[in-house]
C-alpha cells in the first residue's frame, strides 16, 4: 500500500527567550513544498513499541501486548521464549535493540514490564537473549527495577549503546513523581548504564555511593520513550514526556539531575501547578521543550543519502498529534520543525533502516517506510 503526502515544510522565525522562563524559539510559518511516499511494509500491528533490523534485512518487532514478531520475506512469525510480560497500564513488552557486534555475539536486548521481585504489580526489567529459529534462547535478566507497583504509568523505556559498547536504558518514574526521580537510592525516573553483560561499569557516577543504585547514569526524569546515539558526537540524546506541557529533549550526561519534578515547563493535567520553577541550581535545562505536549515516542537521527536535505535532522514521533516531527538542529538547539505524515496514527517508534530509508512504527497500522519522491 502506498500513499502520497504533500508535506508543508515549515520554517520558524525565532523568538528570543530567557533561559529560565517558559518561552523559546517558536513558529512563524513560511512554506515550500516537498513530496514523499509512504509504504506500509509490515501491517496488522497493534502497538509496535520497538523494532530492529537483523543482518539479513529482516525485522524483529516488539508488540506491547507481549508478542515478539520476526518479519522476513513478507511473512510475520511469532517468536516463543519470552519471559513473563505483565500487561499493566502503559507496561508490556517495550523496546528492543541489538548488541553493536550482533553478528559475532548474537545478543538481543529487550525491556519489559515484569512481575518478578518484591511487591505486587510490576516494574521495568532489562533482559538479553539469542534467537534460534522461532525461539529465544539464553534468556538472562540483566536488571529489574524494584519494588513492583500496581500503578500503570511510566515504565519507559528505550535502549541504546554508546560508542564504547556501554548499554543505556530508561525507566520512567512509575507514577511516583515525588519519591522516585530525585532519589538515587530508588529505581524510577532514571537513565541506567551497564556493561553488555549486565555488570556495573566502574566509571558509573554513583558507584562509590554506598546506598545508591549503582546502575544509575542520570536522574530527575519523568518518562523517557526516546533515546538515540548522535551519529557524529556519540552523545546519548533522549526525549521524555512532560505532564500537560513540558515534553523535553535532553542530552544525558553522567551524574546529572534533569530536574523532574522540581523544575518543569509543564503543569498538572488538571491545570494546576505542581512547581513554580522552570530552573534551579544543579538541575539541567532541556535543549528543547514542547508546550502543548506532543507526547513524544521514538527517536532517530537521519543519516545517509536518501534524504540529502534532511541529513543530520532529528525525528521524533508524536503519539498525541499523530505525526513525525522533524527537528532541524544547530549548535544543540532546535531551530526549525516540520510535521511529516500528519494524521497517520500514533507514532510509537522510529528507525533508520539498513537501506537508508526511515521506518516508522505506527499504532494500529504497522511499520511504514518513508520514500522521497523524485
Coordinates of C-alpha atoms in Angstrom, one line a residue:
X1 CA 0.0 0.0 0.0
X2 CA 1.4 3.4 -1.0
X3 CA 0.1 6.8 -0.2
X4 CA 1.2 10.2 -1.3
X5 CA 1.6 13.1 1.1
X6 CA 2.2 16.7 0.2
X7 CA 4.3 17.9 3.1
X8 CA 4.4 21.5 4.1
X9 CA 7.9 22.4 5.2
X10 CA 7.7 24.8 8.0
X11 CA 10.4 27.2 8.8
X12 CA 10.5 29.2 12.0
X13 CA 11.3 32.8 12.8
X14 CA 13.0 33.0 16.1
X15 CA 11.5 34.5 19.3
X16 CA 14.3 35.1 21.7
X17 CA 13.8 34.0 25.2
X18 CA 15.3 33.9 28.7
X19 CA 16.7 30.5 29.7
X20 CA 14.7 30.5 32.9
X21 CA 11.2 31.3 31.6
X22 CA 8.7 29.3 29.6
X23 CA 9.4 30.7 26.2
X24 CA 11.8 29.5 23.5
X25 CA 12.0 29.7 19.7
X26 CA 8.5 29.3 18.3
X27 CA 7.0 29.1 14.8
X28 CA 6.0 31.7 12.2
X29 CA 5.0 29.8 9.2
X30 CA 6.6 30.2 5.7
X31 CA 6.0 27.4 3.2
X32 CA 7.6 25.5 0.4
X33 CA 6.5 22.0 -0.7
X34 CA 8.2 18.6 -0.8
X35 CA 6.5 15.3 -1.7
X36 CA 7.2 11.9 -0.2
X37 CA 5.5 8.5 -0.5
X38 CA 4.9 6.2 2.5
X39 CA 4.5 2.5 2.1
X40 CA 3.3 0.0 4.7
X41 CA 5.9 -2.7 5.0
X42 CA 4.5 -4.7 7.9
X43 CA 0.8 -4.5 8.5
X44 CA -1.7 -5.6 11.2
X45 CA 0.3 -4.4 14.2
X46 CA -1.3 -3.0 17.3
X47 CA 1.4 -1.2 19.3
X48 CA 4.8 -1.8 17.6
X49 CA 6.8 -0.4 20.5
X50 CA 10.2 -1.1 19.0
X51 CA 11.9 -2.8 16.1
X52 CA 15.4 -3.7 14.8
X53 CA 16.8 -4.9 11.6
X54 CA 18.8 -8.2 11.6
X55 CA 21.9 -8.5 9.3
X56 CA 19.8 -10.2 6.7
X57 CA 17.5 -7.2 6.5
X58 CA 14.6 -8.9 8.3
X59 CA 13.0 -7.3 11.4
X60 CA 12.3 -8.2 15.0
X61 CA 9.3 -6.2 16.3
X62 CA 8.0 -5.9 19.9
X63 CA 4.3 -5.6 20.4
X64 CA 3.3 -4.1 23.7
X65 CA 0.8 -6.9 24.4
X66 CA 3.7 -9.2 24.9
X67 CA 4.5 -10.6 21.5
X68 CA 7.8 -10.7 19.6
X69 CA 7.5 -11.0 15.8
X70 CA 10.0 -11.8 13.2
X71 CA 9.2 -10.3 9.8
X72 CA 11.1 -11.9 6.9
X73 CA 10.3 -12.1 3.2
X74 CA 6.8 -10.7 3.6
X75 CA 5.9 -13.1 6.4
X76 CA 5.3 -12.4 10.1
X77 CA 6.2 -15.2 12.5
X78 CA 5.7 -15.1 16.3
X79 CA 8.8 -15.9 18.4
X80 CA 8.5 -18.0 21.5
X81 CA 10.5 -18.0 24.7
X82 CA 9.9 -14.5 26.2
X83 CA 9.9 -14.2 30.0
X84 CA 6.6 -13.4 31.7
X85 CA 5.5 -9.9 30.5
X86 CA 3.0 -8.1 32.7
X87 CA 0.3 -6.1 30.8
X88 CA -0.4 -3.3 33.2
X89 CA -1.4 0.1 32.0
X90 CA 1.4 1.5 30.0
X91 CA 3.5 -1.6 30.8
X92 CA 4.1 -4.5 28.5
X93 CA 6.8 -5.6 26.1
X94 CA 8.7 -2.4 25.3
X95 CA 12.0 -1.7 23.5
X96 CA 14.4 -3.9 21.6
X97 CA 18.0 -3.4 20.5
X98 CA 20.8 -5.5 19.1
X99 CA 24.3 -5.8 20.5
X100 CA 26.6 -3.5 18.4
X101 CA 28.6 -6.6 17.5
X102 CA 25.5 -8.7 16.9
X103 CA 26.9 -10.7 14.1
X104 CA 29.5 -12.1 16.4
X105 CA 27.7 -12.2 19.8
X106 CA 24.0 -12.8 18.7
X107 CA 22.8 -10.9 21.7
X108 CA 19.3 -9.2 21.6
X109 CA 18.2 -6.8 24.4
X110 CA 14.6 -6.0 25.4
X111 CA 12.9 -4.1 28.2
X112 CA 9.5 -5.1 29.5
X113 CA 7.1 -4.9 32.5
X114 CA 8.0 -7.8 34.8
X115 CA 6.1 -9.1 37.9
X116 CA 9.3 -10.7 39.3
X117 CA 10.7 -9.4 42.6
X118 CA 9.2 -7.8 45.7
X119 CA 5.8 -6.1 45.8
X120 CA 2.6 -6.5 43.8
X121 CA 2.2 -5.4 40.3
X122 CA 5.2 -4.9 38.0
X123 CA 8.3 -2.8 37.2
X124 CA 10.6 -2.5 34.3
X125 CA 13.2 -5.1 33.5
X126 CA 16.0 -5.4 31.0
X127 CA 16.9 -8.8 29.5
X128 CA 19.1 -10.3 26.8
X129 CA 18.7 -13.4 24.7
X130 CA 19.6 -15.0 21.4
X131 CA 17.4 -16.1 18.5
X132 CA 17.4 -19.7 17.4
X133 CA 14.9 -20.2 14.6
X134 CA 11.5 -19.2 16.0
X135 CA 12.5 -19.4 19.7
X136 CA 14.6 -17.3 22.1
X137 CA 17.4 -19.0 24.0
X138 CA 20.0 -17.9 26.6
X139 CA 17.5 -15.6 28.3
X140 CA 19.1 -13.6 31.1
X141 CA 17.5 -10.8 33.2
X142 CA 20.2 -8.1 33.5
X143 CA 18.3 -5.6 35.6
X144 CA 15.0 -5.5 37.4
X145 CA 13.7 -2.3 38.9
X146 CA 12.2 -2.6 42.4
X147 CA 9.8 -2.5 44.1
X148 CA 6.9 -3.6 41.9
X149 CA 3.9 -1.3 41.8
X150 CA 0.3 -1.6 40.9
X151 CA 0.4 1.8 39.2
X152 CA 0.1 1.7 35.4
X153 CA 2.1 4.7 34.5
X154 CA 5.6 5.4 33.2
X155 CA 7.6 2.2 32.6
X156 CA 9.7 4.0 30.0
X157 CA 11.5 2.6 28.0
X158 CA 14.2 2.8 25.4
X159 CA 17.6 1.1 24.9
X160 CA 20.8 2.4 23.2
X161 CA 24.5 1.6 23.1
X162 CA 27.3 4.2 23.0
X163 CA 30.5 4.2 21.0
X164 CA 32.3 2.2 23.8
X165 CA 29.7 -0.5 23.8
X166 CA 28.1 0.5 27.1
X167 CA 24.3 -0.1 27.3
X168 CA 21.8 2.6 28.3
X169 CA 18.2 2.2 29.1
X170 CA 15.4 4.2 30.7
X171 CA 12.8 3.6 33.3
X172 CA 10.0 6.1 34.0
X173 CA 9.1 7.4 37.4
X174 CA 6.3 4.8 37.7
X175 CA 3.7 7.4 38.6
X176 CA 5.5 8.2 41.8
X177 CA 7.0 11.6 40.9
X178 CA 7.5 12.9 44.4
X179 CA 9.6 10.0 45.5
X180 CA 11.5 8.2 42.7
X181 CA 13.1 10.6 40.3
X182 CA 15.1 12.7 42.7
X183 CA 16.2 9.8 44.9
X184 CA 19.3 7.9 43.6
X185 CA 18.6 5.1 46.2
X186 CA 15.4 4.2 44.4
X187 CA 14.6 3.0 40.9
X188 CA 12.4 5.0 38.5
X189 CA 12.8 8.3 36.7
X190 CA 16.4 7.4 35.7
X191 CA 18.7 6.5 32.8
X192 CA 20.8 3.5 33.6
X193 CA 24.1 2.4 32.2
X194 CA 25.5 -1.2 32.2
X195 CA 28.1 -3.3 30.5
X196 CA 26.7 -5.5 27.8
X197 CA 26.7 -8.4 30.3
X198 CA 24.7 -6.5 32.9
X199 CA 27.6 -5.7 35.2
X200 CA 28.1 -2.2 36.6
X201 CA 30.7 -0.1 34.7
X202 CA 33.3 1.1 37.2
X203 CA 33.0 4.6 35.7
X204 CA 29.3 5.0 36.6
X205 CA 28.8 8.2 38.6
X206 CA 27.3 6.7 41.8
X207 CA 29.4 3.5 42.3
X208 CA 31.1 4.9 45.4
X209 CA 27.8 6.0 47.0
X210 CA 27.0 3.2 49.4
X211 CA 23.2 3.4 49.2
X212 CA 22.8 4.5 45.6
X213 CA 21.6 2.3 42.8
X214 CA 24.9 1.8 41.1
X215 CA 23.5 1.4 37.6
X216 CA 22.1 4.9 37.6
X217 CA 23.7 7.2 34.9
X218 CA 21.3 10.3 35.2
X219 CA 18.2 11.1 37.2
X220 CA 15.3 13.5 37.5
X221 CA 13.5 12.2 34.5
X222 CA 9.7 11.7 34.1
X223 CA 9.2 9.1 31.4
X224 CA 11.8 8.7 28.6
X225 CA 10.5 7.0 25.5
X226 CA 13.1 8.2 23.0
X227 CA 16.8 7.5 23.1
X228 CA 19.4 7.7 20.3
X229 CA 23.2 8.0 19.9
X230 CA 24.2 11.1 18.0
X231 CA 25.9 9.8 14.8
X232 CA 28.8 12.2 15.0
X233 CA 29.4 13.1 18.6
X234 CA 28.3 9.8 20.2
X235 CA 26.3 11.7 22.8
X236 CA 23.1 10.0 24.1
X237 CA 20.1 12.1 23.2
X238 CA 16.7 11.5 24.9
X239 CA 13.2 12.8 25.0
X240 CA 10.7 12.5 27.7
X241 CA 7.0 13.1 28.3
X242 CA 6.0 16.1 30.4
X243 CA 2.7 16.3 32.1
X244 CA 0.4 18.9 30.5
X245 CA 3.2 20.7 28.5
X246 CA 6.9 20.4 29.1
X247 CA 7.9 17.5 26.9
X248 CA 11.7 17.7 26.7
X249 CA 14.7 16.8 24.6
X250 CA 17.9 16.3 26.6
X251 CA 21.5 15.1 26.2
X252 CA 22.1 12.9 29.2
X253 CA 25.5 13.1 31.0
X254 CA 26.9 11.1 33.9
X255 CA 25.5 12.0 37.3
X256 CA 23.4 15.0 36.2
X257 CA 20.0 15.9 37.5
X258 CA 17.4 16.7 34.9
X259 CA 15.0 18.3 37.4
X260 CA 11.8 16.3 37.4
X261 CA 9.6 17.2 39.2
X262 CA 11.4 20.1 41.0
X263 CA 11.5 22.0 37.7
X264 CA 9.3 21.7 34.7
X265 CA 7.7 23.7 31.8
X266 CA 4.5 21.7 32.3
X267 CA 1.6 21.7 34.7
X268 CA -0.8 19.1 36.1
X269 CA -3.4 17.6 33.8
X270 CA -6.0 19.4 35.9
X271 CA -4.4 22.8 35.0
X272 CA -2.9 23.4 38.5
X273 CA 0.8 23.9 39.2
X274 CA 3.0 21.3 40.9
X275 CA 6.1 23.6 40.9
X276 CA 6.7 27.3 40.5
X277 CA 10.2 26.7 39.0
X278 CA 11.5 26.1 35.5
X279 CA 15.1 26.3 36.7
X280 CA 17.0 25.6 39.8
X281 CA 20.8 25.4 40.7
X282 CA 22.2 22.0 40.0
X283 CA 19.5 21.0 37.6
X284 CA 19.8 20.8 33.8
X285 CA 17.8 22.7 31.3
X286 CA 16.3 20.8 28.3
X287 CA 17.8 21.8 24.9
X288 CA 14.2 21.9 23.7
X289 CA 10.7 21.6 25.1
X290 CA 7.2 21.4 23.8
X291 CA 4.1 23.1 25.1
X292 CA 1.5 21.9 24.4
X293 CA 2.8 18.4 24.8
X294 CA 3.2 16.3 21.6
X295 CA 3.6 13.1 23.7
X296 CA 6.9 12.0 22.1
X297 CA 7.8 8.4 21.4
X298 CA 10.6 7.0 19.3
X299 CA 13.6 9.0 18.1
X300 CA 16.3 8.8 15.3
X301 CA 18.8 10.9 13.5
X302 CA 18.6 11.0 9.7
X303 CA 21.8 9.7 8.1
X304 CA 22.8 8.5 4.6
X305 CA 22.0 10.0 1.2
X306 CA 18.3 9.1 0.8
X307 CA 17.2 12.5 2.3
X308 CA 20.0 14.9 1.5
X309 CA 18.1 18.0 2.6
X310 CA 17.4 16.3 6.0
X311 CA 20.9 15.0 6.7
X312 CA 21.5 15.2 10.5
X313 CA 18.0 16.2 11.4
X314 CA 16.3 14.6 14.4
X315 CA 13.0 12.7 14.0
X316 CA 10.6 12.4 17.0
X317 CA 7.2 10.6 16.9
X318 CA 4.1 12.2 18.3
X319 CA 1.5 10.0 19.9
X320 CA -0.9 12.8 20.7
X321 CA -1.0 14.6 17.4
X322 CA -0.2 11.6 15.2
X323 CA 2.7 12.7 13.1
X324 CA 6.5 12.5 12.8
X325 CA 8.2 15.7 13.9
X326 CA 11.4 16.7 12.0
X327 CA 13.7 18.9 14.1
X328 CA 16.5 20.9 12.4
X329 CA 19.4 21.1 14.9
X330 CA 22.0 23.8 15.1
X331 CA 24.5 24.1 18.0
X332 CA 22.4 21.7 20.1
X333 CA 19.3 23.8 19.6
X334 CA 16.1 23.0 17.6
X335 CA 15.9 25.9 15.2
X336 CA 13.0 24.6 13.0
X337 CA 10.4 21.8 12.9
X338 CA 8.2 20.2 10.3
X339 CA 5.3 17.8 10.7
X340 CA 5.5 14.7 8.5
X341 CA 2.8 12.1 7.8
X342 CA 0.2 14.2 9.7
X343 CA -2.7 12.1 10.8
X344 CA -1.1 8.8 10.0
X345 CA -1.8 7.5 13.6
X346 CA 0.0 7.4 16.9
X347 CA 3.7 7.2 16.1
X348 CA 5.4 4.8 18.5
X349 CA 8.8 4.0 17.1
X350 CA 11.4 5.2 14.6
X351 CA 14.5 3.7 13.0
X352 CA 16.9 4.3 10.1
X353 CA 16.9 1.1 8.1
X354 CA 20.0 -0.6 6.6
X355 CA 18.7 0.5 3.1
X356 CA 19.0 4.2 4.3
X357 CA 15.2 4.7 4.5
X358 CA 13.3 6.0 7.5
X359 CA 11.0 3.4 9.1
X360 CA 8.1 4.4 11.4
X361 CA 6.1 2.2 13.8
X362 CA 2.5 3.4 13.9
X363 CA -0.1 2.1 16.3
X364 CA -3.0 0.1 14.7
X365 CA -1.2 0.2 11.3
X366 CA 2.3 -1.3 11.3
X367 CA 5.8 -0.4 10.1
X368 CA 5.9 2.3 7.4
X369 CA 8.7 3.3 5.1
X370 CA 9.1 6.9 4.1
X371 CA 10.2 7.2 0.4
X372 CA 11.1 10.6 -1.1
X373 CA 9.5 11.4 -4.4
X374 CA 11.9 12.2 -7.2

